[in-house]
XYZ file of C-alpha atoms in Angstrom:
70
model
C -7.531 -8.711 -4.795
C -4.770 -8.648 -7.377
C -1.219 -10.032 -7.290
C 1.598 -9.058 -9.645
C 4.071 -11.963 -9.833
C 6.889 -13.347 -12.019
C 8.680 -10.040 -11.374
C 5.530 -8.143 -12.429
C 5.135 -9.889 -15.794
C 1.924 -11.709 -14.766
C -1.128 -10.940 -12.642
C -3.612 -13.085 -10.761
C -6.963 -11.893 -9.413
C -9.070 -13.426 -6.642
C -12.528 -12.339 -5.475
C -14.260 -14.950 -3.321
C -13.990 -15.047 0.474
C -12.016 -17.920 1.933
C -8.520 -19.384 2.230
C -6.516 -20.660 -0.715
C -3.019 -22.113 -1.118
C -1.324 -20.630 -4.185
C 2.060 -20.769 -5.916
C 2.839 -17.283 -7.227
C 6.621 -16.860 -7.550
C 8.429 -13.517 -7.400
C 5.439 -11.572 -6.041
C 6.211 -7.868 -6.397
C 2.860 -6.218 -5.579
C -0.409 -7.124 -3.847
C -3.524 -4.935 -3.934
C -6.545 -5.690 -1.745
C -9.152 -3.930 -3.880
C -12.468 -3.860 -2.014
C -11.429 -6.800 0.199
C -9.718 -7.203 3.547
C -6.975 -9.781 2.994
C -4.213 -11.743 4.699
C -1.430 -13.399 2.728
C 1.895 -15.183 3.177
C 4.964 -14.124 1.176
C 8.292 -15.790 1.837
C 6.983 -17.100 5.171
C 5.964 -13.607 6.384
C 2.281 -12.853 7.086
C 0.727 -9.563 5.951
C -2.770 -8.132 6.439
C -4.232 -5.374 4.272
C -7.456 -3.449 4.732
C -9.637 -2.439 1.773
C -7.997 -0.376 -0.984
C -4.447 -0.981 0.292
C -1.322 -2.039 -1.608
C 1.907 -3.771 -0.557
C 4.890 -3.366 -2.887
C 8.196 -5.266 -2.744
C 10.423 -2.168 -2.780
C 13.443 -4.179 -1.640
C 13.383 -6.445 -4.697
C 13.257 -9.660 -2.675
C 11.021 -11.438 -5.218
C 9.585 -13.956 -2.759
C 6.842 -16.496 -3.459
C 3.239 -15.835 -2.366
C 1.983 -19.159 -1.011
C -1.303 -18.550 0.829
C -4.074 -15.985 0.812
C -7.258 -15.292 2.693
C -10.038 -12.944 1.692
C -12.356 -11.861 4.505
């Protein structure tokens, strides 16, 4: 999976199954790649199937704090 954060200026990639607490501020895009994932952004929980993308079209720039790769 890949996360665009710091208003899209930086990226972070994760590949191994499991749960991880993270601190990725101003997350603007999350792509699952070939993984099924669940993540927490601004206290809201999202689940994506393989090859899906979630984009912050509202410009809320919330922090991604937790992710799980299945």
